CSV table of C-alpha atoms in Angstrom, one decimal:
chain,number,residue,atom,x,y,z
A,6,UNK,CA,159.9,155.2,132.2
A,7,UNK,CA,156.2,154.1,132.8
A,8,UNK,CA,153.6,156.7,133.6
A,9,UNK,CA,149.5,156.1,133.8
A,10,UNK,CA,146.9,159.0,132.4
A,11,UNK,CA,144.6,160.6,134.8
A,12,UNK,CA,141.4,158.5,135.4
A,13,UNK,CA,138.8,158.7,133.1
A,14,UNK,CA,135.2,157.9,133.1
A,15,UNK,CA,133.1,155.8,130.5
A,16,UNK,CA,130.5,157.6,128.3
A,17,UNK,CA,127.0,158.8,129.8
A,18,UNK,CA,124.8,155.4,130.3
A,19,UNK,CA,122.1,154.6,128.3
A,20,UNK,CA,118.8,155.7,129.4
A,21,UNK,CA,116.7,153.2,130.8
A,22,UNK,CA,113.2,152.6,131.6
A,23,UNK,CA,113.9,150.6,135.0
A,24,UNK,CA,114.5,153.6,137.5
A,25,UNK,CA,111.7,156.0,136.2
A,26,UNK,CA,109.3,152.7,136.3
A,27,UNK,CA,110.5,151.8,140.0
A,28,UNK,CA,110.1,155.6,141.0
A,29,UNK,CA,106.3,155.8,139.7
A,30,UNK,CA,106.1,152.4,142.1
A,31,UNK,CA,107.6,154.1,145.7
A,32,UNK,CA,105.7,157.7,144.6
A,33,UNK,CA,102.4,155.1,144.1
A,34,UNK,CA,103.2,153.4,147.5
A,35,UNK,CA,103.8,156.0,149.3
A,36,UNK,CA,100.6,158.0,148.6
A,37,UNK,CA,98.4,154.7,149.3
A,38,UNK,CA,100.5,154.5,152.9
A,39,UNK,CA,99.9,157.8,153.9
A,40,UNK,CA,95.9,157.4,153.3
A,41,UNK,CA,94.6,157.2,156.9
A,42,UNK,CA,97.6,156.0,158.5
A,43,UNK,CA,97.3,154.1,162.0
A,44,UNK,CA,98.9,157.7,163.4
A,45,UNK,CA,100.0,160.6,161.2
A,46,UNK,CA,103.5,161.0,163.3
A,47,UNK,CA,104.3,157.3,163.3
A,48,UNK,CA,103.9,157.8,159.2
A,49,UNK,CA,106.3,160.6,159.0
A,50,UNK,CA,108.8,159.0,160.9
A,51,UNK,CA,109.1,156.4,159.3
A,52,UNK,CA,108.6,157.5,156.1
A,53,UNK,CA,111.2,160.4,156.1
A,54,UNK,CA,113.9,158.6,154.6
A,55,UNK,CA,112.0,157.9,151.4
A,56,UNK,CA,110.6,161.1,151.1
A,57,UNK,CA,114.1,162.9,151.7
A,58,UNK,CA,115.8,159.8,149.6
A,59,UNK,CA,114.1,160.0,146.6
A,60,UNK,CA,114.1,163.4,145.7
A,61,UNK,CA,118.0,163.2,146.3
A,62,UNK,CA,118.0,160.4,143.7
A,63,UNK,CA,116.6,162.0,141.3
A,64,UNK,CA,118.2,165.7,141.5
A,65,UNK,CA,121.6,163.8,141.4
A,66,UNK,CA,120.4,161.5,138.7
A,67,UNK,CA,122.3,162.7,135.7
A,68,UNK,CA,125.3,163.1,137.6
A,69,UNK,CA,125.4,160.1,139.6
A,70,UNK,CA,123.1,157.6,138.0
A,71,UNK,CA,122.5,154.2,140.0
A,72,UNK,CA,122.5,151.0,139.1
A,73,UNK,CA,119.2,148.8,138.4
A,74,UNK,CA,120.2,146.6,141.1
A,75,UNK,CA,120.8,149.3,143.5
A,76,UNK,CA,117.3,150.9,142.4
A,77,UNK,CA,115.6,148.0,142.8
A,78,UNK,CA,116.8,147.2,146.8
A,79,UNK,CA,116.1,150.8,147.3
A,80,UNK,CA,112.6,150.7,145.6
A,81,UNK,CA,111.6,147.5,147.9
A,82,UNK,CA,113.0,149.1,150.9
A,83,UNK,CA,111.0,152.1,150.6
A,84,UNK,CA,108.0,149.9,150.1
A,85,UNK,CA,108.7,148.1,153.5
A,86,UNK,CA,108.9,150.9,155.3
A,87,UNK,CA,105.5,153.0,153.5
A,88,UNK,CA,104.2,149.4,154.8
A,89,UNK,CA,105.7,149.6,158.5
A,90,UNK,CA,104.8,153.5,158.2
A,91,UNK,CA,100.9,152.6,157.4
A,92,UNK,CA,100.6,150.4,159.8
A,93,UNK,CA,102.8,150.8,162.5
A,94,UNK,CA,105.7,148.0,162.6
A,95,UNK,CA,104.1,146.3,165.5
A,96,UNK,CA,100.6,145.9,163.9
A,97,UNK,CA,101.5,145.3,160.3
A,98,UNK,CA,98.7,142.4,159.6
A,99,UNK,CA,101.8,140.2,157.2
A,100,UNK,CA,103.6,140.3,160.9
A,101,UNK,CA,100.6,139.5,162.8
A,102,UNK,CA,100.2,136.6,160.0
A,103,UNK,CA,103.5,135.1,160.8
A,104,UNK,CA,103.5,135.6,164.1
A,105,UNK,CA,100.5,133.8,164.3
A,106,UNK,CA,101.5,131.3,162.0
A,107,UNK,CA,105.0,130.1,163.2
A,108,UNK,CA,103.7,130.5,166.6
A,109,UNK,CA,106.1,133.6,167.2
A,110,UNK,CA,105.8,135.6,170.8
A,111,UNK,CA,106.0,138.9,168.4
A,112,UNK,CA,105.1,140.5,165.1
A,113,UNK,CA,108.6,140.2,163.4
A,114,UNK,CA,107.7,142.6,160.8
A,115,UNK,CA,110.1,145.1,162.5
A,116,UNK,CA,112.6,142.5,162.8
A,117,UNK,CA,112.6,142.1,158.8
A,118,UNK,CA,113.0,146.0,158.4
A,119,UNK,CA,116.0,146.2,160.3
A,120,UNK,CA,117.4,142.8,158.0
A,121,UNK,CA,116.4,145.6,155.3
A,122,UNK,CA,118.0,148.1,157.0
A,123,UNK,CA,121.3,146.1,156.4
A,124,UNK,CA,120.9,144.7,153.4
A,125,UNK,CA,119.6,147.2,151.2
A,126,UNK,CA,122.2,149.9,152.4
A,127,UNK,CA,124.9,147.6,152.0
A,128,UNK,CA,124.6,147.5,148.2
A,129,UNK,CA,124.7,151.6,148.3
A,130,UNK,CA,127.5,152.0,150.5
A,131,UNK,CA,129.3,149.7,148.2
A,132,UNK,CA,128.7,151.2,145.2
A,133,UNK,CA,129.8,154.7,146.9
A,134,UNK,CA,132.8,153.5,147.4
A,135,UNK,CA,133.0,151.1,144.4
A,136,UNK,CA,132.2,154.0,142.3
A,137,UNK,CA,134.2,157.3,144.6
A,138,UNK,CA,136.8,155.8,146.5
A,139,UNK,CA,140.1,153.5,145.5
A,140,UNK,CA,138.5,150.8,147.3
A,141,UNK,CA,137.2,149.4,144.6
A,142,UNK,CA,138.7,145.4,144.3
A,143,UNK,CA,140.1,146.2,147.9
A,144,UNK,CA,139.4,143.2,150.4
A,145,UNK,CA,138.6,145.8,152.9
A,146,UNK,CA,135.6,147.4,150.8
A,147,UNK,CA,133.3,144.5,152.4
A,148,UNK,CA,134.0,145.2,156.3
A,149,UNK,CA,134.0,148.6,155.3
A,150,UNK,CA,130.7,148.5,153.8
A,151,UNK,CA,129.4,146.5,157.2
A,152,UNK,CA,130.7,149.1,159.5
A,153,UNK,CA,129.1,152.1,157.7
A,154,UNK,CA,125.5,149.3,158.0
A,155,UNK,CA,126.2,149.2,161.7
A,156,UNK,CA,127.4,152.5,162.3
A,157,UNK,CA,123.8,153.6,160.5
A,158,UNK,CA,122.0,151.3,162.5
A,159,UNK,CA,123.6,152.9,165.4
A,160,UNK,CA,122.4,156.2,164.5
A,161,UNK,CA,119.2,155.1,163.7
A,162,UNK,CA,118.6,153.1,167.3
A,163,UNK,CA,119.9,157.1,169.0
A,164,UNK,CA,117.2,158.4,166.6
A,165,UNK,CA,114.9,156.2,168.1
A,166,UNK,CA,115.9,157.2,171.8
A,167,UNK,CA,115.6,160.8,170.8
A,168,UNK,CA,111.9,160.2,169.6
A,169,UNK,CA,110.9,158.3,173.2
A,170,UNK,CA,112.5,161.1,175.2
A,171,UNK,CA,110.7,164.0,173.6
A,172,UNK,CA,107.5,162.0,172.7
A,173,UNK,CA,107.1,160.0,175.9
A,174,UNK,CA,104.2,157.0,175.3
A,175,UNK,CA,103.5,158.5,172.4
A,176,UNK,CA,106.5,157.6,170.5
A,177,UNK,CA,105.8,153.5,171.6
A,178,UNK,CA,104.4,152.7,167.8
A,179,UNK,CA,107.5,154.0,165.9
A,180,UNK,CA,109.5,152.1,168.5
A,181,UNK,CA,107.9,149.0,168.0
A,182,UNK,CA,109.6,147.7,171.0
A,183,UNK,CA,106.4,145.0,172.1
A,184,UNK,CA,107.9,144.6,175.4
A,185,UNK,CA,111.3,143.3,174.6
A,186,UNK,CA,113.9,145.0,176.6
A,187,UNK,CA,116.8,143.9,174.3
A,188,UNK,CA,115.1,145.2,171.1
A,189,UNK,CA,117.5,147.9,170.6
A,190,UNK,CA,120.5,144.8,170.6
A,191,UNK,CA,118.5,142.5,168.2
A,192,UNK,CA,118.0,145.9,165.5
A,193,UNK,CA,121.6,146.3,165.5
A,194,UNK,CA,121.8,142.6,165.0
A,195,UNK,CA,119.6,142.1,162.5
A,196,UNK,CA,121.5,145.2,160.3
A,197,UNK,CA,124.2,143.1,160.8
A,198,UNK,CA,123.1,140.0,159.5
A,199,UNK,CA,121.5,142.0,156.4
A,200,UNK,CA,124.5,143.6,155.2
A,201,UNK,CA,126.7,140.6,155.7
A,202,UNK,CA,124.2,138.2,153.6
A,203,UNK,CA,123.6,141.3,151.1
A,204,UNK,CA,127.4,141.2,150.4
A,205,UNK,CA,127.9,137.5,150.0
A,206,UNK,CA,124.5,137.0,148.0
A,207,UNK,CA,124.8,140.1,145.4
A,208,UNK,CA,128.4,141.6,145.2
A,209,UNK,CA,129.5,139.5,142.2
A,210,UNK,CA,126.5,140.6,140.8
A,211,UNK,CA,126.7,144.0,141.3
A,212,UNK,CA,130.3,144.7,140.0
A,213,UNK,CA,129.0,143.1,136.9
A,214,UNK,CA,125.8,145.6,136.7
A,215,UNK,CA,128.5,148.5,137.5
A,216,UNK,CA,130.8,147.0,134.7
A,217,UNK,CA,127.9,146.5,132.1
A,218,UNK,CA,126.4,150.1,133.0
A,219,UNK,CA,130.0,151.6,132.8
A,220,UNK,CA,129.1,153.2,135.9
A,221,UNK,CA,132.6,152.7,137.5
A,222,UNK,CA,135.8,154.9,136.2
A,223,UNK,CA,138.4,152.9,134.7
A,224,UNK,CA,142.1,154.0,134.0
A,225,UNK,CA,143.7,154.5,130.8
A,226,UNK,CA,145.9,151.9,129.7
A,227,UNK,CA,149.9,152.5,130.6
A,228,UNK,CA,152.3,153.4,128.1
A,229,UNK,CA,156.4,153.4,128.1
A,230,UNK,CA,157.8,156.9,127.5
């Protein structure tokens, strides 16, 4: 008769220097984006989900550490959006750059935050599951991880809608719309297109980081009885 122990979990990680370092760099960034902001509201709104974020992050920190690659993506997204908050998405000056550049009929600054918006949340859905759920090694933790990007990205676009009903013209900076009627499709789009390359760019990657850290439980070996 075979049996299998309960699941147990790796010692405590190591501490590292990494997280603190990247959290000093968003804390930094943010304060320097909310010195005279194009408009105070725009700011908040698109700041919120750092300054709710991080504070989560680091209250759940000795429970639920995360790995360096996760921290990192989340450290550069926050950045991108204390940018896109500073500025306004449609006005940030690398956009107008580009745009100008390329020859572009936009500023596709807001175009690369929603790629963000897929591809940095793709890594942390997967290491919730990887690290909380059986589906770790299952073939349907990727599609899995794109649907929860999209259904995000879904929420986030209803967010959106909320703001321009109650805040009428005044909400037209955190939309960042600049006249394209189909700007709500290509958002969803572009989360799409982030989380699919973030998977098939960094998952091998990842599991080894999660392996390394010992960040992901393991099961005790089976034994005859």
């Amino acid at each position: 008769m075979s049996t299998a122990h309960p699941v147990t979990a790796h010692p405590a990680p190591r501490r590292r220097p990494l997280p603190a370092l990247l959290a000093g760099l968003v804390v930094g960034g943010l304060a320097l984006s909310a010195w005279a902001p194009h408009d105070r509201t725009t700011w908040f709104l698109e700041t919120v989900w750092v300054l709710v974020g991080l504070p989560l992050v680091v209250l759940a920190w000795r429970r639920f550490p995360l790995s360096d690659l996760l921290c990192c993506l989340l450290a550069a997204h926050a950045l991108v959006l204390a940018l896109g908050g500073h500025y306004t998405y449609a006005q940030v000056p690398l956009g107008d750059w580009a745009r100008d550049t390329f020859g572009l009929d936009r500023n596709p600054y807001d175009r690369f935050g929603h790629l963000m918006q897929g591809f940095v949340p793709a890594m942390l859905v997967r290491e919730l599951l990887s690290r909380t759920s059986p589906l770790r090694g299952s073939r349907w933790l990727a599609p899995l991880t794109v649907c929860a990007c999209l259904a995000f990205s879904a929420v986030f676009e209803m967010f959106e809608w909320a703001a321009a009903v109650i805040g009428g013209q005044a909400a037209d900076a955190f939309l960042a719309t600049q006249g394209d009627v189909w700007d709500t499709q290509w958002d969803m789009f572009c989360a799409l297109i982030g989380a699919t390359v973030s998977l098939l760019l960094l998952s091998r990657l990842h599991d080894r980081q999660l392996a390394a850290s010992h960040l992901t439980p393991r099961l005790a070996p089976q034994r005859d009885v």
